[in-house]
Coordinates of C-alpha atoms and ligand atoms in Angstrom, one line a residue:
X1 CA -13.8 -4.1 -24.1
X2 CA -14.2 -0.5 -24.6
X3 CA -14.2 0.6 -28.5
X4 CA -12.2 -2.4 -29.7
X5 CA -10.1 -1.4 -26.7
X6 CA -9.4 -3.4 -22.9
X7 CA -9.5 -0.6 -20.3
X8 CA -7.4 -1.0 -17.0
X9 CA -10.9 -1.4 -15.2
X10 CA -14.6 -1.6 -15.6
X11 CA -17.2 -0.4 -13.4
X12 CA -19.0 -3.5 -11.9
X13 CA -23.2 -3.0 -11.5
X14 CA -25.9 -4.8 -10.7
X15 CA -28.8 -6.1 -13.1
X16 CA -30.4 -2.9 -14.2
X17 CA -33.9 -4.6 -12.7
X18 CA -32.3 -5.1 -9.3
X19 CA -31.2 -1.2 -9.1
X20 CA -34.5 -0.1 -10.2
X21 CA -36.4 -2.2 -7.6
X22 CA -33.9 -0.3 -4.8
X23 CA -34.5 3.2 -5.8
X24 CA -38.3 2.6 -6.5
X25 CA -39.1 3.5 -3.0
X26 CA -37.4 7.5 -3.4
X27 CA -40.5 8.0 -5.2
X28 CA -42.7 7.3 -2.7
X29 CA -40.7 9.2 0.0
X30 CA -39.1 11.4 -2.0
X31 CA -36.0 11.5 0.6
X32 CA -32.9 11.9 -1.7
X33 CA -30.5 12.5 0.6
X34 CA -29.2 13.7 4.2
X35 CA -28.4 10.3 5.8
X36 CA -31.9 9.1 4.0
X37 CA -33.1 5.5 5.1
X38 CA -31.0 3.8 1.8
X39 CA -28.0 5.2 3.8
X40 CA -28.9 3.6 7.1
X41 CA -29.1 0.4 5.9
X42 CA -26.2 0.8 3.5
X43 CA -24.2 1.3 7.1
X44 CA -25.6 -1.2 8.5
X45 CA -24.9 -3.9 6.3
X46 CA -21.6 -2.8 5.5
X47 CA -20.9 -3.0 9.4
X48 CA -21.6 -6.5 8.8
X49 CA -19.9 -8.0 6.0
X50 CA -16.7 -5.4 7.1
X51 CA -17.0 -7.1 11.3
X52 CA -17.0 -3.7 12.5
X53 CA -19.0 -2.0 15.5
X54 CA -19.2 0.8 13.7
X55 CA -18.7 3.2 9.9
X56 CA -19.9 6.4 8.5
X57 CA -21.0 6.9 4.7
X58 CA -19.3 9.5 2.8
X59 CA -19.8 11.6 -1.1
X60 CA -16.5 10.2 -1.8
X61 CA -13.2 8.4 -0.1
X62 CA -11.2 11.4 -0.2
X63 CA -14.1 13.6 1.8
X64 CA -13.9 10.8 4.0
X65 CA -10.5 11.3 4.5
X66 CA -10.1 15.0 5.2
X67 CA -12.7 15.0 7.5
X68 CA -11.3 12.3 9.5
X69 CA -8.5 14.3 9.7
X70 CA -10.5 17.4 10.7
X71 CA -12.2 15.7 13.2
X72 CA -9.3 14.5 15.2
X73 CA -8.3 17.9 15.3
X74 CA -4.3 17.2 14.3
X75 CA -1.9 19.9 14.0
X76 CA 1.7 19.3 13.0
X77 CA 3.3 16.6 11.3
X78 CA 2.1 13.6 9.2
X79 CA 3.7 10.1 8.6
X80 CA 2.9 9.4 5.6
X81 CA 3.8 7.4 2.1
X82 CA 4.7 9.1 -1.2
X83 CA 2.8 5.7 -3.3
X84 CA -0.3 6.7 -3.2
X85 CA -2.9 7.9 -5.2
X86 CA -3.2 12.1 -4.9
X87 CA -6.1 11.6 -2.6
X88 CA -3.7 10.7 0.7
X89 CA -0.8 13.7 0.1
X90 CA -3.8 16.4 -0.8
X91 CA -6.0 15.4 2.0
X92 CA -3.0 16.4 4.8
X93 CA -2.3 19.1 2.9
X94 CA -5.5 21.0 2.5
X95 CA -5.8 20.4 6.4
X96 CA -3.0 22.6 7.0
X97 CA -0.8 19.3 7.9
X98 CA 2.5 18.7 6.6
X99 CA 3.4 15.5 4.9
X100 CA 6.5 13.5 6.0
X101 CA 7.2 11.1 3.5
X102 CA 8.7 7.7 5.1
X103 CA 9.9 4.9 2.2
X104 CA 7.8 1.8 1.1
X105 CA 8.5 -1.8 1.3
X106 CA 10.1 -3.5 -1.8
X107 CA 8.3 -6.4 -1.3
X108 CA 4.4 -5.0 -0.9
X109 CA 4.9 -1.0 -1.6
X110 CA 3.1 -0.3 1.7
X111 CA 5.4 2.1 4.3
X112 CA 8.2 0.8 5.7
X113 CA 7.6 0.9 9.4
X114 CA 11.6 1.5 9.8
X115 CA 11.5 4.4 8.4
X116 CA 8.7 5.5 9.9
X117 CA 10.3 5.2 13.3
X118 CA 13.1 7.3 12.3
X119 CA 10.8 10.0 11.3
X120 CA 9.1 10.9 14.1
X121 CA 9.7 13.9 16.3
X122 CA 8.0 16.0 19.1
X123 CA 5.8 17.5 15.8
X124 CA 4.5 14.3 14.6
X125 CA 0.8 13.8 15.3
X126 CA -0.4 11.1 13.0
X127 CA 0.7 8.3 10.7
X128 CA -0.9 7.9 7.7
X129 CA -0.4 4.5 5.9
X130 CA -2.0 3.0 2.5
X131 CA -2.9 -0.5 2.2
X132 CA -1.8 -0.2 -1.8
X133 CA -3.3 -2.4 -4.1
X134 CA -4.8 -4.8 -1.9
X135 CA -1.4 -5.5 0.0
X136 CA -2.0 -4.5 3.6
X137 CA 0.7 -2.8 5.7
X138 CA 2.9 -4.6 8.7
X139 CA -0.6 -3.7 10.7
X140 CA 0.7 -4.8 14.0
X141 CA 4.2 -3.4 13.5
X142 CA 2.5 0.1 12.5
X143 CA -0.1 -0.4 15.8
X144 CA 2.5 -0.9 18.1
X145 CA 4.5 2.5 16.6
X146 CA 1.6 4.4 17.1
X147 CA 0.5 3.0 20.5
X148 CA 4.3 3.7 21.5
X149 CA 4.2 7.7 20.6
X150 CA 1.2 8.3 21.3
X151 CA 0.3 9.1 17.4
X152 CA -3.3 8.8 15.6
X153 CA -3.0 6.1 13.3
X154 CA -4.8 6.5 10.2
X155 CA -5.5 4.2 7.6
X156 CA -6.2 5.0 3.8
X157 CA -7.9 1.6 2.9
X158 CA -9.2 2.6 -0.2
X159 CA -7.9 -0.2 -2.0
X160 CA -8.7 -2.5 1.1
X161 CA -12.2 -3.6 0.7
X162 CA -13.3 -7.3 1.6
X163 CA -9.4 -7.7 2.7
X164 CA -8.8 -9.8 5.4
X165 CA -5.9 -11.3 7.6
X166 CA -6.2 -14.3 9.5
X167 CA -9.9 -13.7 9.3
X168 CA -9.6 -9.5 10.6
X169 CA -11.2 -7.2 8.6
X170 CA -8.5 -4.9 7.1
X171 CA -11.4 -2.4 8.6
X172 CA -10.4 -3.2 12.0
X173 CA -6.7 -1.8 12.1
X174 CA -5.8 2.0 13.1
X175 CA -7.8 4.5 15.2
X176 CA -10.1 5.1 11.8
X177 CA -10.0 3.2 7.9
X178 CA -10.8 5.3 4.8
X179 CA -12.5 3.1 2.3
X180 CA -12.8 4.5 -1.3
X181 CA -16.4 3.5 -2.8
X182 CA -15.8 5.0 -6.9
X183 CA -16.8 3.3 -9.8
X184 CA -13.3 2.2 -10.0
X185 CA -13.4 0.2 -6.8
X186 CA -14.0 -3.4 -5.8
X187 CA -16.9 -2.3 -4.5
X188 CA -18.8 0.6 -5.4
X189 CA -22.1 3.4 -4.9
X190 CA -21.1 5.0 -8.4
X191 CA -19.1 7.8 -6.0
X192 CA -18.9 7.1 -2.5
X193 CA -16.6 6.1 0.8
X194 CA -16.6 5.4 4.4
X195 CA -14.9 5.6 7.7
X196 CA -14.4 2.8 10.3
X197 CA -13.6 3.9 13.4
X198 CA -12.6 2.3 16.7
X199 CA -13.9 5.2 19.1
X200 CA -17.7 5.1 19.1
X201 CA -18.1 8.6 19.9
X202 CA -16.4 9.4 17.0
X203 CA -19.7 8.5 15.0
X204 CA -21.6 11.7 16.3
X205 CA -18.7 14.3 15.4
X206 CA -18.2 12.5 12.0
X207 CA -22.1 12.6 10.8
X208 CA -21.7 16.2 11.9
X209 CA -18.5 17.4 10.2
X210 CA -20.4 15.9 6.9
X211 CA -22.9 17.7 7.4
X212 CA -22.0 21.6 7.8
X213 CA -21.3 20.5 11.5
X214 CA -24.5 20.9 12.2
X215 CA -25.9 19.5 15.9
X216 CA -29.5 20.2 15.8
X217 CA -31.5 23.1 13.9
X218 CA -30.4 25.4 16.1
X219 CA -27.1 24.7 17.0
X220 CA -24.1 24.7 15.0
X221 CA -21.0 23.2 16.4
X222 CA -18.4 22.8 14.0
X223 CA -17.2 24.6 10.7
X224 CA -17.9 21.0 8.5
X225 CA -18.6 21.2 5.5
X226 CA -21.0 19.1 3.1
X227 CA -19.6 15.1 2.2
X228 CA -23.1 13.0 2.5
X229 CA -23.7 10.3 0.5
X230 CA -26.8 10.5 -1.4
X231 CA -30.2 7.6 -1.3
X232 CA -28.9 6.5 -5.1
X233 CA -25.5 6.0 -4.5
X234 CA -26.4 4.2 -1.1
X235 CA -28.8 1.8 -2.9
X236 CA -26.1 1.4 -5.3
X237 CA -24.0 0.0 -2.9
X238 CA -27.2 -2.1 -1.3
X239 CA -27.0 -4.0 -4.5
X240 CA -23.6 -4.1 -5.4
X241 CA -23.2 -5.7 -1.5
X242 CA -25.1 -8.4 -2.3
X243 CA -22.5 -9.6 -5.0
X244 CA -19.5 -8.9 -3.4
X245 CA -18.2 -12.5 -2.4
X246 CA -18.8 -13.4 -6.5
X247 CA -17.1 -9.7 -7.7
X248 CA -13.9 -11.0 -5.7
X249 CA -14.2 -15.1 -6.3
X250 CA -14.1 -13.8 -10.2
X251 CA -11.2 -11.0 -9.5
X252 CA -9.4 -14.0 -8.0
X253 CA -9.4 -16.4 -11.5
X254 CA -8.3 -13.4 -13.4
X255 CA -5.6 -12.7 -11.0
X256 CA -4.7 -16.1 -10.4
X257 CA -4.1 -16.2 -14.7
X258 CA -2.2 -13.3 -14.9
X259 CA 0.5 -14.8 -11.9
X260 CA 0.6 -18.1 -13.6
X261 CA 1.9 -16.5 -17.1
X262 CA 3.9 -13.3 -15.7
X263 CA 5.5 -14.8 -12.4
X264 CA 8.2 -16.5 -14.0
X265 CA 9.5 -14.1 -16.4
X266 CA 12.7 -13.0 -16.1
X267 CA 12.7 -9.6 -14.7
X268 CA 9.2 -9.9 -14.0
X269 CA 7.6 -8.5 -10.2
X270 CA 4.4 -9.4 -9.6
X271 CA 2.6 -9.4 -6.0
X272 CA 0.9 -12.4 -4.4
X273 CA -0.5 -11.8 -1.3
X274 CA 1.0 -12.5 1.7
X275 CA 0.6 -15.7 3.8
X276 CA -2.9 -15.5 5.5
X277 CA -4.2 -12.5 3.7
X278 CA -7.6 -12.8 1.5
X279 CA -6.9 -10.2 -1.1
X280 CA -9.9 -8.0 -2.6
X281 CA -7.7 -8.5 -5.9
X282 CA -8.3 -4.8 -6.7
X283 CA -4.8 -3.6 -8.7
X284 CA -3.0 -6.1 -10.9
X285 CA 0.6 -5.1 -10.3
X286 CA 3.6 -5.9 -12.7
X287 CA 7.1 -4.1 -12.0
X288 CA 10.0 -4.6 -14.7
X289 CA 13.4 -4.9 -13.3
X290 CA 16.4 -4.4 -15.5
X291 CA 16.9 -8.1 -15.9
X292 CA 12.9 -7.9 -18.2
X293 CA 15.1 -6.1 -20.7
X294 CA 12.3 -3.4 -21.9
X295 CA 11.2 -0.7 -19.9
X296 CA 7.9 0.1 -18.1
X297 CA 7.2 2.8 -20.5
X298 CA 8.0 0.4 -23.7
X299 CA 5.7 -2.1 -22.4
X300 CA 3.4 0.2 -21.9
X301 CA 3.5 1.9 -25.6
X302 CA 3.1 -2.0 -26.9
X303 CA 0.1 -2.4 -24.6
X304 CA -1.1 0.9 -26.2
X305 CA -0.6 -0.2 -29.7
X306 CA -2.6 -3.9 -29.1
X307 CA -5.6 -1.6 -27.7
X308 CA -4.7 -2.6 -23.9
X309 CA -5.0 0.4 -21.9
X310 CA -2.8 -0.3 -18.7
X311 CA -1.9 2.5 -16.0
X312 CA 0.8 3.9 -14.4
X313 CA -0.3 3.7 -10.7
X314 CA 1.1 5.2 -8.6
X315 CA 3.8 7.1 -11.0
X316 CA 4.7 9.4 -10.4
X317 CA 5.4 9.7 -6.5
X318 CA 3.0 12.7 -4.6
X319 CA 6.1 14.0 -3.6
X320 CA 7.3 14.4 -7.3
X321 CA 3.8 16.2 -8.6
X322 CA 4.4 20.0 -10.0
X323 CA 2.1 21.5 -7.6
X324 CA 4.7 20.5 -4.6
X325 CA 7.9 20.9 -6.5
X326 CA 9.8 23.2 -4.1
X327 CA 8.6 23.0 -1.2
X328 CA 10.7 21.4 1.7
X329 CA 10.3 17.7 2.4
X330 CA 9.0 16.9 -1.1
X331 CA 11.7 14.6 -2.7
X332 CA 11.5 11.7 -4.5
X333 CA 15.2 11.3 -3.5
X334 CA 14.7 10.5 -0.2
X335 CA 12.2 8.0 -0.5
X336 CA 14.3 5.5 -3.4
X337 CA 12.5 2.3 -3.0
X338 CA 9.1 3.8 -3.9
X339 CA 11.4 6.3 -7.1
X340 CA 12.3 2.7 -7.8
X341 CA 8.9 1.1 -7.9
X342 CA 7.0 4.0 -9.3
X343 CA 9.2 4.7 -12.1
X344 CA 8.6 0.4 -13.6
X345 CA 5.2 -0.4 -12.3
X346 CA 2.4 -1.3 -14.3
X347 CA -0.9 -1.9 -13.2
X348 CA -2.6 -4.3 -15.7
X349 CA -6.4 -4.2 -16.8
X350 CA -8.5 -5.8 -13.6
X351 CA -12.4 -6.4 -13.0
X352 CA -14.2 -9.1 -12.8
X353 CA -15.7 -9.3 -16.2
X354 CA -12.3 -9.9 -17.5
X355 CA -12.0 -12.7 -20.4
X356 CA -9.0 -15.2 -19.9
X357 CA -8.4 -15.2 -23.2
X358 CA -8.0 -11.2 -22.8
X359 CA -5.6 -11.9 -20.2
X360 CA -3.8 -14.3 -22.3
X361 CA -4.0 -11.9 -25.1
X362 CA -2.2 -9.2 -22.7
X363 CA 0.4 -11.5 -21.2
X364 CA 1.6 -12.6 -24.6
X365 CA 2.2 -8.7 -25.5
X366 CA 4.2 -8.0 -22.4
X367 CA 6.3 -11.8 -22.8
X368 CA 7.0 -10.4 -26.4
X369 CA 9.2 -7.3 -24.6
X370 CA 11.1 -8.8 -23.2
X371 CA 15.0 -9.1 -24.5
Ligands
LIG401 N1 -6.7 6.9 -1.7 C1 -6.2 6.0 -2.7 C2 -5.1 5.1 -2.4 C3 -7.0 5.9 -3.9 O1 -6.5 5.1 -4.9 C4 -8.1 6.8 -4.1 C5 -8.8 6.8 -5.4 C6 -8.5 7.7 -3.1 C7 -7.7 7.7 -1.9 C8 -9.6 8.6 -3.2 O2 -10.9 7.9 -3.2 P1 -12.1 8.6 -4.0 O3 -12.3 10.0 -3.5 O4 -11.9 8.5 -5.5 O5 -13.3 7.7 -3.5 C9 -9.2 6.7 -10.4 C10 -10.3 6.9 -9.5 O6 -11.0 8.1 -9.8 C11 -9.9 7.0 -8.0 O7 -11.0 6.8 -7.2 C12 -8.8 6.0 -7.7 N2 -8.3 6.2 -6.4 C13 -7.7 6.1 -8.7 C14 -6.6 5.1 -8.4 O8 -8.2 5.8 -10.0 P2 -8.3 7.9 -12.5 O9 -8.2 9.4 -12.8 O10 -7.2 7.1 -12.9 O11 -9.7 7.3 -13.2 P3 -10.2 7.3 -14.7 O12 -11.3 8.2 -14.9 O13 -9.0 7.4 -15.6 O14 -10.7 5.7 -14.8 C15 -9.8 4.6 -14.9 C16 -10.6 3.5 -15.7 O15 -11.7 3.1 -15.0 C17 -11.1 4.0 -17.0 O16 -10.1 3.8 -18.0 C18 -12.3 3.1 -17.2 C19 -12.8 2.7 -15.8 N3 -14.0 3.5 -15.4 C20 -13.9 4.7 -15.0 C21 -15.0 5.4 -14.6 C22 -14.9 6.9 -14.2 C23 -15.2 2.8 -15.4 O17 -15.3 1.6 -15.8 N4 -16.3 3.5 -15.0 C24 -16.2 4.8 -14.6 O18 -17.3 5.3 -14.2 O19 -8.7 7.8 -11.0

């Protein structure tokens, strides 16, 4: 609770003594920042509990992002899905890529791998997917696209932390994974992000595109700019790691409360995971159909009015926002099933602190809109 008021999240944190014992050590060394030793070992262990060879630490997930795209050096066009957060749309764009919006899936609102296949041409370079909400993408449908153009494959897996299918780390799909470390996250470093990446010279270029691309004192090799994580954020992360398997175990019971009550209204969408996926439970997703007999936005205003701040995510579409209206290729039109979604989703307050009886609270508001 926030003011009387239930916000769509809370920050998770650590007991303030266990973050002060991590950052005691900056002063003694009084290292800060620049890939510090807090950073090291915040790579290393997330190498671990993510099963990956390898993963560079960035300021933020959307840094991360552009700079992956940088580094590949793409030109041309970019496969990509309108539901999404700003982040995925802005990043291609400020690289000088352009965006080609393919529909989602009805079922999971991750792209529709059909539609991705009809999009490609001799100017397509990339595809850029989002595992939204927790839901991952048709992986091995999206893989096998890719592998069959000859396209980068790209993950934005900010929302895809501690997922897992069939026991493989959603950090293990795709040429590279973004993963978003905010405050708002399943797991967080206050602001933060990282890249996973399947070639392991792609470590070297990464560490230097974050940093100014800078080789060694005297040599500068690429125009990078600045995206390091700082020692506080990393040691943030240190201790947030080491309560990660409880942060989702108690996502998981307030998830598992809000399905029970909403997944047999009338109307009601919500979204289970799939067979064999471990979900992060990071977004609680509720889309009304017709049939709920109120509106997104009326639910929303009743939420509003009992002090439950719910969200909007992803609504609208990054190929509806003002500062694209215009320009070619940017439609809501053309992609329907995410116009569809976007204009009735809700996502629900989430985090692990999360009362039952708040969730109770808030399923009884939204049951009471319905006609
Ligand atoms: N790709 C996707 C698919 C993403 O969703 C995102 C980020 C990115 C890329 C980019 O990753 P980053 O560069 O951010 O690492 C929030 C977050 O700022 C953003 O990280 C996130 N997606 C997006 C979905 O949500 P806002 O503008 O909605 O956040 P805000 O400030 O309204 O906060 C939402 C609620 O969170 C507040 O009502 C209370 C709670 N909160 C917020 C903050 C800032 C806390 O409990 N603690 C906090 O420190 O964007």
């Amino acid at each position: 609770m926030s003011d009387g008021k239930i916000l769509v999240t809370r920050s998770s944190m650590p007991p303030l003594d266990e973050y002060v014992d991590e950052i005691a050590p900056l002063w003694e060394s009084h290292w800060l920042t620049n890939m510090g030793a807090k950073h090291r070992e915040l790579e290393s262990a997330l190498e671990e509990y993510l099963g990956v060879d390898d993963l560079a630490l960035f300021v933020n997930g959307h840094q991360a992002l552009e700079c992956v795209l940088e580094a590949m050096d793409l030109k041309g066009k970019v496969i990509t899905t309108p539901y999404t957060f700003a982040s995925t749309t802005h990043a291609i764009v400020r690289k000088g890529l352009t965006p080609v919006f393919a529909d989602i899936r009805p079922d999971n609102y991750t792209i529709d791998p059909a539609r991705v296949e009809e999009l490609i041409d001799e100017d397509t370079c990339a595809i850029v997917p989002v595992h939204v909400y927790g839901n991952l993408c048709d992986v091995d449908a999206l893989a096998e696209i890719a592998a069959r153009h000859g396209l980068k494959l790209i993950y934005d897996a900010a929302h895809a932390f501690g997922v897992r299918r069939n026991g493989v780390s959603a950090a293990a799909y795709g040429d590279a994974s973004m993963f978003s470390f905010h405050a708002t996250k399943v797991f967080n470093t206050i602001e933060g992000g990282a890249v996973c990446f399947r070639d392991p010279a792609f470590k070297t270029k990464l560490n230097r595109w974050k940093n100014f691309g800078i080789a060694d004192e005297e040599t500068v090799e690429y125009v990078g700019g600045n995206a390091k994580m700082n020692e506080f954020c990393a040691a943030m992360g240190l201790c947030n790691l080491r309560h990660i398997g409880e942060e989702i175990a108690r996502r998981r019971r307030v998830a598992e409360r809000y399905w029970e009550r909403l997944r047999d209204l009338p109307g009601v969408r919500v979204c289970e995971p799939e067979q064999g996926v471990e979900s992060n439970y990071a977004y609680l997703a509720v889309v009304f159909e017709d049939e709920f007999g109120a509106t997104r936005d009326e639910v929303f205003s009743r939420l509003g009015e009992n002090g439950v701040c719910a969200r909007k995510y992803f609504y609208p579409l990054t190929n509806d926002f003002a500062c694209y209206r215009g320009r070619t290729g940017f439609d809501p039109a053309e992609t329907p099933v995410a116009a569809h979604v976007a204009s009735r989703v809700l996502t629900l307050p989430m985090y692990a602190d999360l009362a039952l009886e708040d969730v109770d609270r808030i399923c009884d508001v939204v049951a009471s809109c319905a006609r």
